[in-house]
Structure formats: C-alpha cells, structure tokens
mmCIF file of C-alpha atoms in Angstrom:
data_model
loop_
_atom_site.group_PDB
_atom_site.id
_atom_site.type_symbol
_atom_site.label_atom_id
_atom_site.label_comp_id
_atom_site.label_asym_id
_atom_site.label_seq_id
_atom_site.Cartn_x
_atom_site.Cartn_y
_atom_site.Cartn_z
ATOM 1 C CA MET A 174 146.517 209.037 75.647
ATOM 2 C CA PRO A 175 146.397 212.724 76.621
ATOM 3 C CA SER A 176 148.864 214.038 79.326
ATOM 4 C CA LEU A 177 146.737 214.721 82.420
ATOM 5 C CA SER A 178 149.637 215.123 84.950
ATOM 6 C CA GLN A 179 150.652 218.840 85.804
ATOM 7 C CA ASN A 180 152.970 219.974 88.393
ATOM 8 C CA LEU A 181 151.520 223.027 89.736
ATOM 9 C CA SER A 182 153.554 223.436 92.859
ATOM 10 C CA ASP A 183 155.277 226.859 93.774
ATOM 11 C CA GLU A 184 158.611 225.241 92.816
ATOM 12 C CA ALA A 185 157.773 224.095 89.471
ATOM 13 C CA ILE A 186 155.878 227.506 88.557
ATOM 14 C CA LEU A 187 159.167 229.451 89.650
ATOM 15 C CA ASP A 188 161.445 226.988 87.729
ATOM 16 C CA ALA A 189 159.264 227.469 84.623
ATOM 17 C CA VAL A 190 159.510 231.197 84.798
ATOM 18 C CA ALA A 191 163.324 231.012 85.621
ATOM 19 C CA ALA A 192 163.811 229.260 82.409
ATOM 20 C CA PHE A 193 162.940 232.378 80.358
ATOM 21 C CA ASP A 194 165.657 234.534 82.078
ATOM 22 C CA LEU A 195 163.300 237.558 82.619
ATOM 23 C CA GLY A 196 165.549 239.150 85.406
ATOM 24 C CA GLY A 197 164.067 240.178 88.820
ATOM 25 C CA CYS A 198 165.016 238.998 92.343
ATOM 26 C CA CYS A 199 163.270 237.155 95.081
ATOM 27 C CA ALA A 200 160.604 235.598 92.853
ATOM 28 C CA SER A 201 157.592 234.056 94.665
ATOM 29 C CA VAL A 202 154.226 232.714 93.867
ATOM 30 C CA ALA A 203 151.647 235.168 95.136
ATOM 31 C CA GLY A 204 148.479 233.224 94.352
ATOM 32 C CA GLU A 205 146.450 231.213 92.060
ATOM 33 C CA PHE A 206 143.439 232.712 90.098
ATOM 34 C CA GLN A 207 140.808 230.886 88.124
ATOM 35 C CA ALA A 208 140.205 232.110 84.461
ATOM 36 C CA GLY A 209 137.801 230.081 82.527
ATOM 37 C CA GLU A 210 139.365 226.782 81.682
ATOM 38 C CA CYS A 211 142.913 227.909 82.802
ATOM 39 C CA HIS A 212 144.857 228.210 86.089
ATOM 40 C CA VAL A 213 146.613 231.523 86.435
ATOM 41 C CA PHE A 214 149.554 231.975 88.876
ATOM 42 C CA ARG A 215 150.831 235.278 89.807
ATOM 43 C CA VAL A 216 154.581 235.571 90.295
ATOM 44 C CA THR A 217 156.058 238.609 92.078
ATOM 45 C CA PHE A 218 159.614 240.061 92.260
ATOM 46 C CA SER A 219 161.354 242.461 94.512
ATOM 47 C CA ASP A 220 162.425 244.663 91.595
ATOM 48 C CA HIS A 221 160.433 243.665 88.701
ATOM 49 C CA PRO A 222 156.689 244.087 87.673
ATOM 50 C CA SER A 223 154.564 240.871 88.348
ATOM 51 C CA ILE A 224 153.822 238.295 85.712
ATOM 52 C CA CYS A 225 151.368 235.469 85.466
ATOM 53 C CA LEU A 226 151.770 231.921 84.291
ATOM 54 C CA ARG A 227 148.602 230.778 82.403
ATOM 55 C CA VAL A 228 148.090 227.000 81.901
ATOM 56 C CA MET A 229 144.985 225.232 80.774
ATOM 57 C CA HIS A 230 143.289 222.742 83.002
ATOM 58 C CA ALA A 231 144.389 219.155 82.041
ATOM 59 C CA ARG A 232 141.401 217.589 80.487
ATOM 60 C CA ALA A 233 140.879 214.160 79.251
ATOM 61 C CA ARG A 234 139.129 215.415 76.194
ATOM 62 C CA TYR A 235 142.107 217.225 75.055
ATOM 63 C CA GLY A 236 145.045 215.146 73.346
ATOM 64 C CA ASP A 237 148.542 216.343 73.582
ATOM 65 C CA GLU A 238 148.406 217.849 70.061
ATOM 66 C CA GLU A 239 145.118 219.723 70.853
ATOM 67 C CA ALA A 240 146.584 221.116 74.161
ATOM 68 C CA ILE A 241 149.614 222.402 72.172
ATOM 69 C CA ARG A 242 147.342 223.837 69.462
ATOM 70 C CA GLN A 243 145.287 225.763 71.940
ATOM 71 C CA ALA A 244 148.264 227.254 73.742
ATOM 72 C CA ASP A 245 149.836 228.390 70.335
ATOM 73 C CA ARG A 246 146.551 229.798 69.427
ATOM 74 C CA ASP A 247 146.280 231.823 72.594
ATOM 75 C CA ARG A 248 149.979 233.019 71.919
ATOM 76 C CA ARG A 249 149.062 234.325 68.611
ATOM 77 C CA VAL A 250 146.040 236.109 69.767
ATOM 78 C CA TYR A 251 148.240 238.005 72.445
ATOM 79 C CA GLN A 252 150.841 238.618 69.692
ATOM 80 C CA ARG A 253 148.144 240.002 67.354
ATOM 81 C CA LEU A 254 146.809 242.303 69.995
ATOM 82 C CA GLU A 255 150.278 243.748 70.780
ATOM 83 C CA SER A 256 151.355 244.064 67.176
ATOM 84 C CA SER A 257 147.842 245.847 66.293
ATOM 85 C CA GLY A 258 148.557 248.443 68.843
ATOM 86 C CA PHE A 259 145.631 247.542 71.083
ATOM 87 C CA ALA A 260 146.537 248.815 74.528
ATOM 88 C CA TRP A 261 144.074 247.100 76.989
ATOM 89 C CA SER A 262 145.258 243.408 76.967
ATOM 90 C CA SER A 263 148.207 242.029 78.958
ATOM 91 C CA ARG A 264 151.369 241.800 77.003
ATOM 92 C CA LEU A 265 152.924 238.280 76.117
ATOM 93 C CA VAL A 266 156.031 237.703 77.869
ATOM 94 C CA GLY A 267 156.879 234.202 76.747
ATOM 95 C CA ALA A 268 155.278 230.740 75.940
ATOM 96 C CA SER A 269 156.180 227.096 76.196
ATOM 97 C CA LEU A 270 154.513 225.012 73.561
ATOM 98 C CA THR A 271 155.587 221.619 74.798
ATOM 99 C CA PHE A 272 155.206 219.114 77.745
ATOM 100 C CA ASP A 273 158.832 219.031 78.409
ATOM 101 C CA ASN A 274 158.881 221.926 80.981
ATOM 102 C CA PRO A 275 158.765 222.065 84.719
ATOM 103 C CA VAL A 276 154.940 222.426 84.860
ATOM 104 C CA GLY A 277 154.540 219.443 82.505
ATOM 105 C CA TYR A 278 152.035 221.218 80.268
ATOM 106 C CA PRO A 279 152.024 223.995 77.618
ATOM 107 C CA PHE A 280 151.716 227.592 79.157
ATOM 108 C CA LEU A 281 151.958 231.201 78.557
ATOM 109 C CA LEU A 282 153.671 234.032 80.557
ATOM 110 C CA LEU A 283 151.869 237.320 80.518
ATOM 111 C CA GLU A 284 152.302 240.642 82.232
ATOM 112 C CA PHE A 285 149.875 240.646 85.417
ATOM 113 C CA ALA A 286 147.058 243.131 85.271
ATOM 114 C CA ASP A 287 147.233 244.622 88.780
ATOM 115 C CA GLY A 288 143.934 245.644 90.010
ATOM 116 C CA LEU A 289 140.367 244.416 91.074
ATOM 117 C CA ARG A 290 137.881 242.279 89.059
ATOM 118 C CA LEU A 291 134.852 244.481 88.321
ATOM 119 C CA ASP A 292 131.971 244.019 90.767
ATOM 120 C CA TRP A 293 128.869 244.469 88.774
ATOM 121 C CA SER A 294 125.240 244.624 89.843
ATOM 122 C CA ASP A 295 122.296 246.789 89.744
ATOM 123 C CA VAL A 296 123.734 248.972 92.457
ATOM 124 C CA SER A 297 127.557 248.529 91.756
ATOM 125 C CA PRO A 298 129.339 250.527 90.648
ATOM 126 C CA PRO A 299 127.514 253.694 91.789
ATOM 127 C CA GLN A 300 126.930 256.749 89.654
ATOM 128 C CA PRO A 301 128.549 258.520 88.065
ATOM 129 C CA ALA A 302 131.257 255.920 87.893
ATOM 130 C CA ARG A 303 128.970 253.345 86.342
ATOM 131 C CA ASP A 304 128.187 255.516 83.203
ATOM 132 C CA GLU A 305 131.846 256.517 82.874
ATOM 133 C CA LEU A 306 133.031 252.842 82.974
ATOM 134 C CA LEU A 307 130.346 251.901 80.344
ATOM 135 C CA MET A 308 131.343 254.724 78.041
ATOM 136 C CA HIS A 309 135.060 253.774 78.614
ATOM 137 C CA LEU A 310 134.448 250.040 77.945
ATOM 138 C CA ALA A 311 132.512 250.890 74.743
ATOM 139 C CA SER A 312 135.666 253.052 73.577
ATOM 140 C CA ILE A 313 137.813 250.010 74.280
ATOM 141 C CA GLN A 314 135.479 247.712 72.169
ATOM 142 C CA GLN A 315 135.833 250.356 69.354
ATOM 143 C CA GLU A 316 139.564 250.295 69.626
ATOM 144 C CA LEU A 317 139.587 246.452 69.439
ATOM 145 C CA LEU A 318 137.545 246.487 66.209
ATOM 146 C CA ARG A 319 139.705 249.240 64.751
ATOM 147 C CA CYS A 320 143.051 247.625 65.536
ATOM 148 C CA THR A 321 141.934 244.252 64.242
ATOM 149 C CA TRP A 322 139.526 244.982 61.437
ATOM 150 C CA GLU A 323 140.318 243.092 58.195
ATOM 151 C CA ILE A 324 138.825 241.953 54.882
ATOM 152 C CA GLY A 325 138.515 238.107 55.067
ATOM 153 C CA ASP A 326 138.398 235.461 52.540
ATOM 154 C CA LEU A 327 135.012 234.406 53.416
ATOM 155 C CA THR A 328 131.490 236.181 53.570
ATOM 156 C CA ALA A 329 129.782 236.126 56.786
ATOM 157 C CA GLN A 330 127.401 233.530 55.528
ATOM 158 C CA GLN A 331 130.296 231.297 54.201
ATOM 159 C CA TYR A 332 131.920 231.642 57.737
ATOM 160 C CA TYR A 333 128.971 230.563 59.712
ATOM 161 C CA GLU A 334 128.030 227.784 57.153
ATOM 162 C CA ARG A 335 131.496 226.285 57.460
ATOM 163 C CA LYS A 336 131.226 226.316 61.350
ATOM 164 C CA PHE A 337 127.866 224.716 61.121
ATOM 165 C CA ARG A 338 129.373 221.985 59.023
ATOM 166 C CA ARG A 339 132.107 221.410 61.482
ATOM 167 C CA GLN A 340 129.545 221.220 64.249
ATOM 168 C CA LEU A 341 127.549 218.561 62.371
ATOM 169 C CA LYS A 342 130.596 216.584 62.126
ATOM 170 C CA GLN A 343 131.336 216.776 65.918
ATOM 171 C CA VAL A 344 127.833 215.838 66.702
ATOM 172 C CA ARG A 345 128.202 212.646 64.396
ATOM 173 C CA ASP A 346 131.431 211.860 66.112
ATOM 174 C CA GLY A 347 130.081 212.297 69.571
ATOM 175 C CA LYS A 348 131.922 215.304 70.467
ATOM 176 C CA LEU A 349 129.100 217.619 71.213
ATOM 177 C CA PRO A 350 127.070 215.744 74.014
ATOM 178 C CA GLY A 351 123.458 217.064 74.378
ATOM 179 C CA VAL A 352 123.387 218.516 70.953
ATOM 180 C CA ALA A 353 121.505 216.873 68.055
ATOM 181 C CA GLU A 354 121.941 217.363 64.304
ATOM 182 C CA GLN A 355 118.633 218.908 64.238
ATOM 183 C CA ASP A 356 119.773 221.626 66.642
ATOM 184 C CA ILE A 357 122.484 222.623 64.234
ATOM 185 C CA ARG A 358 120.116 222.587 61.232
ATOM 186 C CA ASP A 359 117.692 224.695 63.053
ATOM 187 C CA GLN A 360 120.272 227.268 63.691
ATOM 188 C CA LEU A 361 121.379 227.008 59.960
ATOM 189 C CA ALA A 362 117.908 227.720 59.015
ATOM 190 C CA LEU A 363 117.791 230.978 60.953
ATOM 191 C CA LEU A 364 121.241 232.111 59.540
ATOM 192 C CA PRO A 365 119.668 234.324 56.635
ATOM 193 C CA GLN A 366 117.412 236.065 58.987
ATOM 194 C CA MET A 367 120.145 236.770 61.527
ATOM 195 C CA LEU A 368 122.683 238.100 58.940
ATOM 196 C CA GLY A 369 120.301 240.060 56.840
ATOM 197 C CA ASP A 370 121.972 242.574 54.605
ATOM 198 C CA GLN A 371 125.394 241.631 56.199
ATOM 199 C CA LYS A 372 125.395 238.057 54.674
ATOM 200 C CA ASP A 373 127.883 238.955 52.022
ATOM 201 C CA SER A 374 130.102 241.259 54.179
ATOM 202 C CA ARG A 375 133.741 240.253 54.404
ATOM 203 C CA TYR A 376 134.635 242.499 57.268
ATOM 204 C CA PHE A 377 135.979 240.592 60.292
ATOM 205 C CA ALA A 378 137.504 241.657 63.600
ATOM 206 C CA LEU A 379 138.663 240.165 66.794
ATOM 207 C CA GLU A 380 135.968 239.487 69.428
ATOM 208 C CA HIS A 381 136.977 238.879 73.048
ATOM 209 C CA ALA A 382 134.040 236.386 73.235
ATOM 210 C CA ASP A 383 133.905 236.485 77.153
ATOM 211 C CA LEU A 384 133.692 240.023 78.093
ATOM 212 C CA ASN A 385 132.206 239.582 81.477
ATOM 213 C CA PRO A 386 132.755 241.689 84.547
ATOM 214 C CA SER A 387 135.221 239.177 86.005
ATOM 215 C CA ASN A 388 137.457 239.806 83.024
ATOM 216 C CA ILE A 389 137.500 243.601 83.396
ATOM 217 C CA ILE A 390 140.216 244.741 85.824
ATOM 218 C CA VAL A 391 139.669 248.190 87.404
ATOM 219 C CA SER A 392 141.148 250.525 89.991
ATOM 220 C CA ASP A 393 139.527 251.164 93.322
ATOM 221 C CA ASN A 394 137.734 254.037 91.808
ATOM 222 C CA TYR A 395 136.359 251.947 88.870
ATOM 223 C CA ARG A 396 138.769 253.219 86.235
ATOM 224 C CA ILE A 397 139.350 250.410 83.643
ATOM 225 C CA ILE A 398 142.947 248.971 83.821
ATOM 226 C CA GLY A 399 142.772 246.250 81.464
ATOM 227 C CA VAL A 400 140.750 243.298 80.007
ATOM 228 C CA ILE A 401 142.058 239.886 80.760
ATOM 229 C CA ASP A 402 141.409 236.112 79.717
ATOM 230 C CA TRP A 403 141.493 236.136 75.912
ATOM 231 C CA GLY A 404 141.296 232.479 75.651
ATOM 232 C CA PHE A 405 138.154 232.404 73.694
ATOM 233 C CA ALA A 406 138.961 235.407 71.488
ATOM 234 C CA GLU A 407 138.653 234.884 67.690
ATOM 235 C CA MET A 408 138.248 236.618 64.376
ATOM 236 C CA VAL A 409 134.654 236.721 63.562
ATOM 237 C CA PRO A 410 132.370 238.684 61.180
ATOM 238 C CA VAL A 411 131.956 242.213 62.408
ATOM 239 C CA ILE A 412 128.285 241.720 62.798
ATOM 240 C CA GLN A 413 129.201 239.511 65.795
ATOM 241 C CA ALA A 414 132.225 241.236 67.057
ATOM 242 C CA SER A 415 130.342 244.457 67.335
ATOM 243 C CA ARG A 416 127.505 243.273 69.659
ATOM 244 C CA LEU A 417 127.091 244.318 73.127
ATOM 245 C CA PRO A 418 129.227 242.770 75.908
ATOM 246 C CA PHE A 419 127.759 239.516 77.114
ATOM 247 C CA PHE A 420 126.877 241.061 80.568
ATOM 248 C CA LEU A 421 124.593 243.525 78.791
ATOM 249 C CA PHE A 422 122.722 240.762 77.053
ATOM 250 C CA PRO A 423 119.218 239.630 77.953
ATOM 251 C CA CYS A 424 119.260 236.462 80.147
ATOM 252 C CA GLU A 425 119.578 233.847 77.371
ATOM 253 C CA SER A 426 116.168 234.718 75.989
ATOM 254 C CA THR A 427 114.302 237.589 74.405
ATOM 255 C CA ALA A 428 111.103 236.419 75.921
ATOM 256 C CA HIS A 429 111.355 238.678 78.988
ATOM 257 C CA ALA A 430 111.456 242.384 79.250
ATOM 258 C CA LEU A 431 114.766 244.050 80.378
ATOM 259 C CA SER A 432 115.088 245.729 83.704
ATOM 260 C CA ASP A 433 115.177 249.449 83.928
ATOM 261 C CA VAL A 434 118.775 249.259 85.164
ATOM 262 C CA LEU A 435 119.770 247.180 82.292
ATOM 263 C CA LEU A 436 118.034 249.315 79.596
ATOM 264 C CA ASP A 437 119.799 252.381 81.058
ATOM 265 C CA ASP A 438 123.248 250.706 80.807
ATOM 266 C CA ARG A 439 122.588 249.589 77.305
ATOM 267 C CA GLU A 440 121.591 253.090 76.333
ATOM 268 C CA ILE A 441 124.841 254.577 77.916
ATOM 269 C CA TYR A 442 126.968 252.037 76.146
ATOM 270 C CA ALA A 443 125.550 252.527 72.831
ATOM 271 C CA HIS A 444 125.695 256.218 73.069
ATOM 272 C CA ALA A 445 129.393 256.032 72.978
ATOM 273 C CA SER A 446 129.411 255.597 69.217
ATOM 274 C CA ALA A 447 126.359 257.804 68.494
ATOM 275 C CA ASP A 448 127.914 260.799 66.962
ATOM 276 C CA GLN A 449 130.712 259.096 65.096
ATOM 277 C CA ASP A 450 130.776 258.345 61.335
ATOM 278 C CA CYS A 451 133.522 255.731 60.849
ATOM 279 C CA LEU A 452 132.879 252.156 59.839
ATOM 280 C CA VAL A 453 133.447 250.726 63.292
ATOM 281 C CA ALA A 454 130.903 253.187 64.942
ATOM 282 C CA LYS A 455 128.447 252.368 62.413
ATOM 283 C CA ALA A 456 128.936 248.627 62.769
ATOM 284 C CA MET A 457 128.455 249.117 66.530
ATOM 285 C CA ARG A 458 125.355 251.169 66.282
ATOM 286 C CA ARG A 459 123.696 248.608 63.857
ATOM 287 C CA ALA A 460 124.694 245.491 66.208
ATOM 288 C CA GLN A 461 123.716 247.193 69.495
ATOM 289 C CA THR A 462 120.614 249.320 68.798
ATOM 290 C CA GLY A 463 118.621 247.720 65.965
ATOM 291 C CA GLU A 464 115.373 246.249 66.838
ATOM 292 C CA ASP A 465 116.759 242.594 66.204
ATOM 293 C CA ALA A 466 119.897 243.389 68.254
ATOM 294 C CA ASP A 467 119.155 240.889 71.020
ATOM 295 C CA SER A 468 117.880 238.214 68.771
ATOM 296 C CA ARG A 469 121.109 238.243 66.766
ATOM 297 C CA ALA A 470 123.332 238.652 69.836
ATOM 298 C CA LEU A 471 121.936 235.589 71.443
ATOM 299 C CA TYR A 472 121.810 233.716 68.203
ATOM 300 C CA PHE A 473 125.651 234.203 67.722
ATOM 301 C CA GLU A 474 126.357 233.325 71.303
ATOM 302 C CA SER A 475 124.336 230.139 70.810
ATOM 303 C CA VAL A 476 126.802 229.161 67.867
ATOM 304 C CA LYS A 477 129.529 228.803 70.691
ATOM 305 C CA ARG A 478 127.434 227.387 73.630
ATOM 306 C CA ALA A 479 125.700 223.976 73.626
ATOM 307 C CA GLY A 480 122.981 224.907 76.036
ATOM 308 C CA MET A 481 121.971 227.985 74.209
ATOM 309 C CA ARG A 482 122.428 226.232 71.070
ATOM 310 C CA THR A 483 119.569 223.763 71.654
ATOM 311 C CA SER A 484 117.233 226.427 73.121
ATOM 312 C CA VAL A 485 117.690 228.996 70.462
ATOM 313 C CA GLY A 486 117.525 226.506 67.756
ATOM 314 C CA ARG A 487 114.338 225.021 68.904
ATOM 315 C CA ARG A 488 112.612 228.280 69.693
ATOM 316 C CA GLY A 489 113.725 230.109 66.604
ATOM 317 C CA ALA A 490 113.986 233.775 66.497
ATOM 318 C CA LYS A 491 111.758 235.673 69.032
ATOM 319 C CA ARG A 492 110.392 239.227 68.826
ATOM 320 C CA PRO A 493 112.793 242.072 69.723
ATOM 321 C CA HIS A 494 112.578 243.755 73.124
ATOM 322 C CA SER A 495 111.065 246.913 71.500
ATOM 323 C CA GLU A 496 108.069 245.033 70.698
ATOM 324 C CA LEU A 497 107.728 243.521 74.113
ATOM 325 C CA GLU A 498 108.082 246.919 75.861
ATOM 326 C CA SER A 499 105.333 248.462 73.672
ATOM 327 C CA GLU A 500 102.902 246.033 75.059
ATOM 328 C CA HIS A 501 103.348 247.099 78.578
#
C-alpha cells in the first residue's frame, strides 16, 4: 500500500530543513504555494536567502517506489540544469529520497525564486514590457535548448513509437482511464505526418513541458527572474522541445482562428530567432513558424494529456491557421 500520510506542519517542515545543516538563523515557514502536483513551502531566515521545500501530493495511485523515483527524477532534472550552465531555474539545495524524514515523504529543497508570478492576459503586461518579456522568454528557451542539446540513441520516430507502446500497455492495465487503445493507435497513425523530415533526427533537448505564466517569475516591472516548477520536464526530440510555450498555443484546437493579440505575441516571440543561423535558432524557427506548427504543437501536447489525446487522435490533423486566416 502506498504511504498517504504526510506531516506538513510548520514544525515538520523546519525539522526537515534543519537536517541539512544549511545555516541561517530564525527559520520560519512563510507560506505554502501550489505548484502542479506538489506542495511548495517557503522557508525564510533572518540572515540567509529563502529556500523552498517541494513535496509531491500524496496520491493513492503512486506506490512508495514510484514516489521515490519521481522525486529522484526531479532531483536529476535540477542537477542537469545547474551542471549545464542554465541560469533561469532554481538551484537544488538538497533532497530526501526516503519516507524516513520529518515530512514522511520524499522531498526536494530548492532556492526560492523571489518575485511575482506572471499575470498574463490580452492587456497585461502592457506595452512595451509585453514585447520585451516575450523576446526575453524566447532567449531563455534558446538557452535551455543550447545547454541541454544532445544526440540521443533513438530517432524521433523511435522515441514516440516507444512512448506509444508504453501507453498502450497502460491502457490495457487500466492506468489511463478515459483513453481507449484506438485513441493511441489513431495518434500513432498521425506520427509520420507530424514528424515529417525530422523522423530520423537524433537531436534531443530538455523541455520544461509546463511553461505557463504561473511558472514564470517576474519583477514588478515584468523583468523575468526565473522559471519554476520543472516537475514535468523531460528530454524530448528537438522538434517538440522547440515549439512555442503552451500559453501561446491555440486553445486545444486548430479549428478556430487566433486572436489578433495572440498572433502579435507569437510573431514577436518567433522573431527572437529570426536573424540567427545556429542549430537552435533554426529548430525554433521551424517549430514555431511553419504552416503545420500548431498541428504539431498540439499533437505533441496530446501525447502527454489524456483529454487532448482522445480529441486530437479522433479528429486527426487539421488545417493550419494560415489557411484558416486566408478564408476571412
């Protein structure tokens, strides 16, 4: 049976932090933040920068071994980001990969990104800060690709075929409720079209995989301080890692024309790599500006998300927005 009991009292949080002997006086818990499937507790000191304790929600579907594997996977992501020289993620301070700790569950300790979560709408941030932020975020994505770029053992096609085989097994084992085997097979049938001439590419890079405004920390004048919540990050084919951030996607379908504001935002973001000739910039241009960019972006997102998986698989590929726009 999985361990569902967690002690998330202030006393347990402070005892867990104290076990790492980080120094700092007058430690106190300054609040809890929700981050995807994790609790995040900020711990402040009178003479030391704040840190945060990040612990997954206790879920019945996670066995103890799976909870430890997930925490260790997250630990290795943060270690990779730091060792690669990527400057925009929180630094890993420590980790407990056991249930034998004051919290009663595996956890990570990270530097705390002190700032504001990005407030994003059609009118916020205002110009010119909006365009400057988009250009800066695009440069951060370029840096992430450049720092983690590698040649993998699998081709892009082999990578996704392996992922689909695992998902078929999960469906048969009842671990993907609401998803049918045919949904996976429909997606697999679309794979050659989505990969195009990148099917034999062995270029991989780290994708944040949840790059939404709530995970972008900014100053009060909209300067980016850092990107948080790397719990879904993974090494994926560059054709996926180079796509637009999720909040610049169409709304789960290419069947509706994009708003003028979103079109302008996407143009500004893509322009960041327009005049560069390196492999990273070329990959971003292809993924973000090709006529099939939205279909592919949504397809790769659907590989991860059950609700989108069923809808994308059953609809098949739709026409790109460029064709829709030309009809109006």
